Amino acid sequence: KRLIIVPDGPLHQIPFAALPLGSGLLLDHAEVVILPSASLAVQLRAKQPPSGNGPTLTLLAANAINASWAHLPLTAFEAQAIVRLLPGAHLLTGPAATRAALLKPPLLDASILHLATHARADAGRPALSRIALAAGDELTLADIYGLPLHSRLVVLSGCETALGRDVAGEGPVSLSRAFFYAGARTVAASLWNVQDRATAELMRHFYEGLLLRRLTPPAALRAAQLTLRKDARWNHAYYWAPFLVLGDWR
C-alpha cells in the first residue's frame, strides 16, 4: 500500500508514481514516499508521530512579484480554494505576501505551511536557490535554514522545488531539504516546471483529502493525482506527476 523509496544520484529526478507497473502505473497500486537519505529515515522514525490536534494553515500566494518573474494569475485561485476548506487559515496574498508578513508570529507555527509562488533551483550554486515573494522579497536557501519553523508539513507549490545539487548518500541540496533542516517533518515538492492551472487543481484535491478526509500527505497526494489522471484535460503525467511527498509519511 505504501512504497518508501530512498533514491540515489539521478534517480532523485524520477517521478516514481508515473512508472509503468502491470497494465497501469505504480500510482494505481501504492502511495509513494521519497526519503532524501537513509539517515533522514532513521531520524524521522525516532520522532513521535503527529498529534491528533486539528490542522492549522498558513498559506502564502504571491502572484505579481517583479519584472524578473512571470505573473502567476492562478495562485490566488489556488489559495482561495484551499482556504475555503479550513476557515481561520492565515492567508497572505498579492502585495501582502512579503517576507516580513510571513515571519510575523504565529504564521510559522501553523501545522501546515503552503507556499504558492515562483521558485528557482540552482544545482550549480545551491546557495542561489530561492523562493520569490511579493515586493521583490525572496527566501534564499540560507534564509530557509534559519527559519523559526514549527510546521509539520510544508507544501512548495512552485517549480523544481525538489531539485538541487546531489550529495552522494544524502540527496539533493534543495529547497525542500532546507525546510527539513528548519524543522519540517514532511515536504511536498516538485521535479519540474509545473503548469499553474493543473497545479491549482491538484492542490485543491490534495487539501480535500488532507483536511476533509483526514488522509496522510502521501495518501492525499495519491488521491489528487488519480483524480487529475481521470480528467482528460490533465491526464498526461506532465500535469499530475511532478509533485512528490518527501519525509515522514504519517
mmCIF file of C-alpha atoms in Angstrom:
data_model
loop_
_atom_site.group_PDB
_atom_site.id
_atom_site.type_symbol
_atom_site.label_atom_id
_atom_site.label_comp_id
_atom_site.label_asym_id
_atom_site.label_seq_id
_atom_site.Cartn_x
_atom_site.Cartn_y
_atom_site.Cartn_z
ATOM 1 C CA LYS A 1 0.000 0.000 0.000
ATOM 2 C CA ARG A 2 2.924 2.331 0.636
ATOM 3 C CA LEU A 3 6.282 2.331 -1.123
ATOM 4 C CA ILE A 4 9.109 4.193 0.600
ATOM 5 C CA ILE A 5 11.983 4.953 -1.764
ATOM 6 C CA VAL A 6 15.463 6.246 -0.958
ATOM 7 C CA PRO A 7 16.835 7.170 -4.387
ATOM 8 C CA ASP A 8 20.447 7.948 -5.272
ATOM 9 C CA GLY A 9 22.008 10.258 -7.821
ATOM 10 C CA PRO A 10 19.882 10.838 -10.951
ATOM 11 C CA LEU A 11 17.106 8.648 -9.516
ATOM 12 C CA HIS A 12 16.078 11.660 -7.414
ATOM 13 C CA GLN A 13 14.695 13.151 -10.644
ATOM 14 C CA ILE A 14 12.305 10.284 -11.417
ATOM 15 C CA PRO A 15 8.534 10.633 -10.839
ATOM 16 C CA PHE A 16 8.175 7.110 -9.485
ATOM 17 C CA ALA A 17 4.364 7.211 -9.307
ATOM 18 C CA ALA A 18 4.266 7.528 -13.104
ATOM 19 C CA LEU A 19 6.356 4.407 -13.794
ATOM 20 C CA PRO A 20 4.579 1.521 -15.608
ATOM 21 C CA LEU A 21 3.529 -1.424 -13.466
ATOM 22 C CA GLY A 22 1.476 -4.262 -14.896
ATOM 23 C CA SER A 23 -1.306 -2.859 -17.033
ATOM 24 C CA GLY A 24 -1.216 0.518 -15.255
ATOM 25 C CA LEU A 25 1.142 2.710 -13.284
ATOM 26 C CA LEU A 26 2.721 2.482 -9.862
ATOM 27 C CA LEU A 27 0.265 5.209 -8.815
ATOM 28 C CA ASP A 28 -2.593 2.721 -9.294
ATOM 29 C CA HIS A 29 -1.142 0.339 -6.707
ATOM 30 C CA ALA A 30 0.548 2.281 -3.901
ATOM 31 C CA GLU A 31 1.332 5.546 -2.178
ATOM 32 C CA VAL A 32 4.860 6.709 -2.933
ATOM 33 C CA VAL A 33 7.044 8.427 -0.337
ATOM 34 C CA ILE A 34 10.540 9.694 -1.124
ATOM 35 C CA LEU A 35 13.262 9.934 1.501
ATOM 36 C CA PRO A 36 16.272 12.055 0.515
ATOM 37 C CA SER A 37 18.570 9.773 2.505
ATOM 38 C CA ALA A 38 18.527 6.713 4.738
ATOM 39 C CA SER A 39 19.852 8.821 7.620
ATOM 40 C CA LEU A 40 16.755 11.020 7.417
ATOM 41 C CA ALA A 41 14.580 7.899 7.590
ATOM 42 C CA VAL A 42 16.257 6.961 10.882
ATOM 43 C CA GLN A 43 15.743 10.472 12.293
ATOM 44 C CA LEU A 44 12.060 10.540 11.323
ATOM 45 C CA ARG A 45 11.342 7.124 12.826
ATOM 46 C CA ALA A 46 12.837 8.319 16.110
ATOM 47 C CA LYS A 47 10.357 11.204 16.334
ATOM 48 C CA GLN A 48 6.881 10.938 17.729
ATOM 49 C CA PRO A 49 4.094 10.838 15.116
ATOM 50 C CA PRO A 50 1.977 13.995 14.751
ATOM 51 C CA SER A 51 -0.610 14.640 17.463
ATOM 52 C CA GLY A 52 -4.320 14.309 16.790
ATOM 53 C CA ASN A 53 -4.938 18.049 17.112
ATOM 54 C CA GLY A 54 -6.779 19.696 14.228
ATOM 55 C CA PRO A 55 -4.673 21.236 11.446
ATOM 56 C CA THR A 56 -3.826 24.913 11.189
ATOM 57 C CA LEU A 57 -2.658 26.540 7.972
ATOM 58 C CA THR A 58 -0.545 29.450 6.794
ATOM 59 C CA LEU A 59 -0.859 29.997 3.058
ATOM 60 C CA LEU A 60 1.223 32.439 1.038
ATOM 61 C CA ALA A 61 0.281 33.043 -2.612
ATOM 62 C CA ALA A 62 2.500 35.530 -4.457
ATOM 63 C CA ASN A 63 1.272 36.286 -7.975
ATOM 64 C CA ALA A 64 2.619 39.701 -9.024
ATOM 65 C CA ILE A 65 6.237 39.688 -7.838
ATOM 66 C CA ASN A 66 8.520 41.824 -10.039
ATOM 67 C CA ALA A 67 9.652 42.111 -13.641
ATOM 68 C CA SER A 68 12.150 39.242 -13.369
ATOM 69 C CA TRP A 69 9.406 36.703 -12.575
ATOM 70 C CA ALA A 70 6.372 35.863 -14.733
ATOM 71 C CA HIS A 71 2.912 36.754 -13.444
ATOM 72 C CA LEU A 72 1.097 33.878 -11.697
ATOM 73 C CA PRO A 73 -2.610 34.639 -12.097
ATOM 74 C CA LEU A 74 -3.865 31.338 -10.674
ATOM 75 C CA THR A 75 -2.069 31.304 -7.333
ATOM 76 C CA ALA A 76 -4.898 33.398 -5.864
ATOM 77 C CA PHE A 77 -7.420 30.862 -7.205
ATOM 78 C CA GLU A 78 -5.381 28.058 -5.637
ATOM 79 C CA ALA A 79 -5.210 29.878 -2.319
ATOM 80 C CA GLN A 80 -8.911 30.692 -2.136
ATOM 81 C CA ALA A 81 -9.900 27.102 -2.988
ATOM 82 C CA ILE A 82 -7.720 25.800 -0.137
ATOM 83 C CA VAL A 83 -8.723 28.429 2.431
ATOM 84 C CA ARG A 84 -12.406 27.622 1.900
ATOM 85 C CA LEU A 85 -11.641 24.139 3.250
ATOM 86 C CA LEU A 86 -10.179 25.476 6.501
ATOM 87 C CA PRO A 87 -11.794 28.681 7.785
ATOM 88 C CA GLY A 88 -9.451 30.600 10.013
ATOM 89 C CA ALA A 89 -6.353 29.898 7.964
ATOM 90 C CA HIS A 90 -3.775 32.681 7.715
ATOM 91 C CA LEU A 91 -3.709 33.929 4.104
ATOM 92 C CA LEU A 92 -1.030 36.182 2.612
ATOM 93 C CA THR A 93 -1.711 37.060 -1.000
ATOM 94 C CA GLY A 94 -0.979 39.783 -3.549
ATOM 95 C CA PRO A 95 1.225 42.614 -2.216
ATOM 96 C CA ALA A 96 0.792 41.292 1.345
ATOM 97 C CA ALA A 97 2.786 38.121 0.550
ATOM 98 C CA THR A 98 6.058 39.582 1.813
ATOM 99 C CA ARG A 99 8.926 38.202 3.854
ATOM 100 C CA ALA A 100 8.120 40.445 6.827
ATOM 101 C CA ALA A 101 4.495 39.298 6.875
ATOM 102 C CA LEU A 102 5.461 35.619 6.692
ATOM 103 C CA LEU A 103 7.891 35.919 9.601
ATOM 104 C CA LYS A 104 5.348 37.520 11.947
ATOM 105 C CA PRO A 105 4.197 35.219 14.764
ATOM 106 C CA PRO A 106 2.321 32.930 14.748
ATOM 107 C CA LEU A 107 2.369 32.224 10.993
ATOM 108 C CA LEU A 108 5.300 29.781 11.081
ATOM 109 C CA ASP A 109 3.672 27.937 13.992
ATOM 110 C CA ALA A 110 0.839 26.579 11.805
ATOM 111 C CA SER A 111 0.909 22.814 11.318
ATOM 112 C CA ILE A 112 0.855 23.332 7.521
ATOM 113 C CA LEU A 113 2.817 25.963 5.591
ATOM 114 C CA HIS A 114 1.820 26.319 1.929
ATOM 115 C CA LEU A 115 3.881 28.493 -0.436
ATOM 116 C CA ALA A 116 2.294 29.038 -3.864
ATOM 117 C CA THR A 117 4.794 31.116 -5.798
ATOM 118 C CA HIS A 118 7.800 31.008 -8.105
ATOM 119 C CA ALA A 119 10.841 29.041 -7.042
ATOM 120 C CA ARG A 120 14.228 28.692 -8.692
ATOM 121 C CA ALA A 121 16.576 25.759 -8.099
ATOM 122 C CA ASP A 122 20.265 26.293 -8.903
ATOM 123 C CA ALA A 123 22.060 22.933 -8.940
ATOM 124 C CA GLY A 124 25.398 24.542 -9.802
ATOM 125 C CA ARG A 125 25.197 27.066 -6.967
ATOM 126 C CA PRO A 126 22.661 25.756 -4.438
ATOM 127 C CA ALA A 127 23.010 28.853 -2.240
ATOM 128 C CA LEU A 128 21.321 30.837 -5.042
ATOM 129 C CA SER A 129 18.189 28.665 -4.969
ATOM 130 C CA ARG A 130 15.298 30.810 -3.790
ATOM 131 C CA ILE A 131 11.561 31.327 -3.408
ATOM 132 C CA ALA A 132 10.025 34.543 -4.727
ATOM 133 C CA LEU A 133 7.780 36.680 -2.515
ATOM 134 C CA ALA A 134 5.896 39.924 -3.113
ATOM 135 C CA ALA A 135 7.561 43.347 -3.216
ATOM 136 C CA GLY A 136 10.751 41.853 -4.643
ATOM 137 C CA ASP A 137 11.394 39.818 -1.479
ATOM 138 C CA GLU A 138 12.910 36.351 -1.635
ATOM 139 C CA LEU A 139 13.639 33.434 0.665
ATOM 140 C CA THR A 140 17.092 32.066 -0.109
ATOM 141 C CA LEU A 141 18.380 28.665 0.895
ATOM 142 C CA ALA A 142 20.240 30.229 3.835
ATOM 143 C CA ASP A 143 17.084 32.082 4.919
ATOM 144 C CA ILE A 144 15.100 28.839 4.987
ATOM 145 C CA TYR A 145 17.732 27.016 7.052
ATOM 146 C CA GLY A 146 17.338 29.725 9.695
ATOM 147 C CA LEU A 147 13.537 29.927 9.792
ATOM 148 C CA PRO A 148 11.879 29.527 13.221
ATOM 149 C CA LEU A 149 9.611 26.899 11.671
ATOM 150 C CA HIS A 150 7.185 24.715 13.630
ATOM 151 C CA SER A 151 5.116 23.426 10.707
ATOM 152 C CA ARG A 152 4.923 19.645 10.347
ATOM 153 C CA LEU A 153 4.055 19.817 6.648
ATOM 154 C CA VAL A 154 5.460 22.277 4.109
ATOM 155 C CA VAL A 155 3.921 22.383 0.615
ATOM 156 C CA LEU A 156 6.094 24.048 -2.029
ATOM 157 C CA SER A 157 3.668 24.723 -4.858
ATOM 158 C CA GLY A 158 6.241 26.006 -7.339
ATOM 159 C CA CYS A 159 8.746 24.817 -9.935
ATOM 160 C CA GLU A 160 11.637 22.395 -9.303
ATOM 161 C CA THR A 161 11.439 22.693 -5.511
ATOM 162 C CA ALA A 162 12.727 19.121 -5.039
ATOM 163 C CA LEU A 163 15.806 19.602 -7.251
ATOM 164 C CA GLY A 164 19.336 20.640 -6.343
ATOM 165 C CA ARG A 165 22.970 19.604 -6.351
ATOM 166 C CA ASP A 166 23.259 15.930 -5.455
ATOM 167 C CA VAL A 167 25.394 14.929 -2.470
ATOM 168 C CA ALA A 168 26.312 11.242 -2.539
ATOM 169 C CA GLY A 169 24.350 9.345 0.096
ATOM 170 C CA GLU A 170 22.476 12.428 1.297
ATOM 171 C CA GLY A 171 20.350 13.503 -1.680
ATOM 172 C CA PRO A 172 19.897 16.906 -3.332
ATOM 173 C CA VAL A 173 20.805 20.184 -1.650
ATOM 174 C CA SER A 174 17.387 21.624 -2.476
ATOM 175 C CA LEU A 175 14.741 23.986 -1.183
ATOM 176 C CA SER A 176 12.829 21.012 0.199
ATOM 177 C CA ARG A 177 15.913 19.798 2.073
ATOM 178 C CA ALA A 178 16.331 23.251 3.635
ATOM 179 C CA PHE A 179 12.817 23.046 5.065
ATOM 180 C CA PHE A 180 13.658 19.704 6.703
ATOM 181 C CA TYR A 181 16.591 21.366 8.458
ATOM 182 C CA ALA A 182 14.302 24.226 9.514
ATOM 183 C CA GLY A 183 12.063 21.718 11.291
ATOM 184 C CA ALA A 184 9.523 20.303 8.820
ATOM 185 C CA ARG A 185 8.746 16.596 9.037
ATOM 186 C CA THR A 186 7.127 16.290 5.599
ATOM 187 C CA VAL A 187 7.609 18.334 2.430
ATOM 188 C CA ALA A 188 5.617 18.221 -0.806
ATOM 189 C CA ALA A 189 7.771 19.487 -3.669
ATOM 190 C CA SER A 190 8.111 19.344 -7.450
ATOM 191 C CA LEU A 191 10.528 17.882 -10.005
ATOM 192 C CA TRP A 192 9.982 20.226 -12.961
ATOM 193 C CA ASN A 193 8.373 23.471 -14.135
ATOM 194 C CA VAL A 194 4.726 22.990 -13.280
ATOM 195 C CA GLN A 195 1.648 24.259 -15.134
ATOM 196 C CA ASP A 196 -0.214 26.745 -12.943
ATOM 197 C CA ARG A 197 -3.835 25.700 -13.653
ATOM 198 C CA ALA A 198 -3.109 21.979 -13.299
ATOM 199 C CA THR A 199 -1.188 22.665 -10.083
ATOM 200 C CA ALA A 200 -4.105 24.670 -8.669
ATOM 201 C CA GLU A 201 -6.443 21.745 -9.415
ATOM 202 C CA LEU A 202 -4.036 19.213 -7.939
ATOM 203 C CA MET A 203 -3.619 21.246 -4.755
ATOM 204 C CA ARG A 204 -7.366 21.687 -4.328
ATOM 205 C CA HIS A 205 -7.882 17.920 -4.453
ATOM 206 C CA PHE A 206 -4.813 17.331 -2.249
ATOM 207 C CA TYR A 207 -6.248 19.525 0.510
ATOM 208 C CA GLU A 208 -9.696 17.987 0.201
ATOM 209 C CA GLY A 209 -8.061 14.659 1.045
ATOM 210 C CA LEU A 210 -5.841 16.144 3.739
ATOM 211 C CA LEU A 211 -8.403 18.342 5.524
ATOM 212 C CA LEU A 212 -11.797 16.787 4.809
ATOM 213 C CA ARG A 213 -10.948 13.090 4.577
ATOM 214 C CA ARG A 214 -8.041 13.331 7.077
ATOM 215 C CA LEU A 215 -5.715 11.348 4.834
ATOM 216 C CA THR A 216 -1.970 11.315 5.382
ATOM 217 C CA PRO A 217 0.022 13.533 2.968
ATOM 218 C CA PRO A 218 1.114 10.592 0.737
ATOM 219 C CA ALA A 219 -2.445 9.239 0.555
ATOM 220 C CA ALA A 220 -3.873 12.708 -0.141
ATOM 221 C CA LEU A 221 -1.365 13.321 -2.942
ATOM 222 C CA ARG A 222 -2.089 9.933 -4.499
ATOM 223 C CA ALA A 223 -5.845 10.589 -4.404
ATOM 224 C CA ALA A 224 -5.345 14.006 -6.032
ATOM 225 C CA GLN A 225 -3.095 12.557 -8.739
ATOM 226 C CA LEU A 226 -5.584 9.787 -9.502
ATOM 227 C CA THR A 227 -8.337 12.395 -9.839
ATOM 228 C CA LEU A 228 -6.343 14.511 -12.295
ATOM 229 C CA ARG A 229 -5.329 11.429 -14.249
ATOM 230 C CA LYS A 230 -9.014 10.674 -14.875
ATOM 231 C CA ASP A 231 -9.625 14.189 -16.232
ATOM 232 C CA ALA A 232 -8.987 14.474 -19.990
ATOM 233 C CA ARG A 233 -7.512 17.950 -19.504
ATOM 234 C CA TRP A 234 -4.830 16.815 -17.071
ATOM 235 C CA ASN A 235 -4.267 13.083 -17.659
ATOM 236 C CA HIS A 236 -0.759 13.458 -19.088
ATOM 237 C CA ALA A 237 1.897 12.807 -16.426
ATOM 238 C CA TYR A 238 3.357 16.263 -17.087
ATOM 239 C CA TYR A 239 0.398 17.755 -15.212
ATOM 240 C CA TRP A 240 -0.029 15.422 -12.228
ATOM 241 C CA ALA A 241 3.316 13.651 -11.691
ATOM 242 C CA PRO A 242 5.816 16.413 -10.765
ATOM 243 C CA PHE A 243 4.845 16.550 -7.103
ATOM 244 C CA LEU A 244 6.359 14.211 -4.512
ATOM 245 C CA VAL A 245 5.863 13.717 -0.805
ATOM 246 C CA LEU A 246 9.214 13.618 0.950
ATOM 247 C CA GLY A 247 9.965 12.669 4.533
ATOM 248 C CA ASP A 248 7.550 11.478 7.216
ATOM 249 C CA TRP A 249 4.602 9.536 5.783
ATOM 250 C CA ARG A 250 2.500 9.603 8.982
#
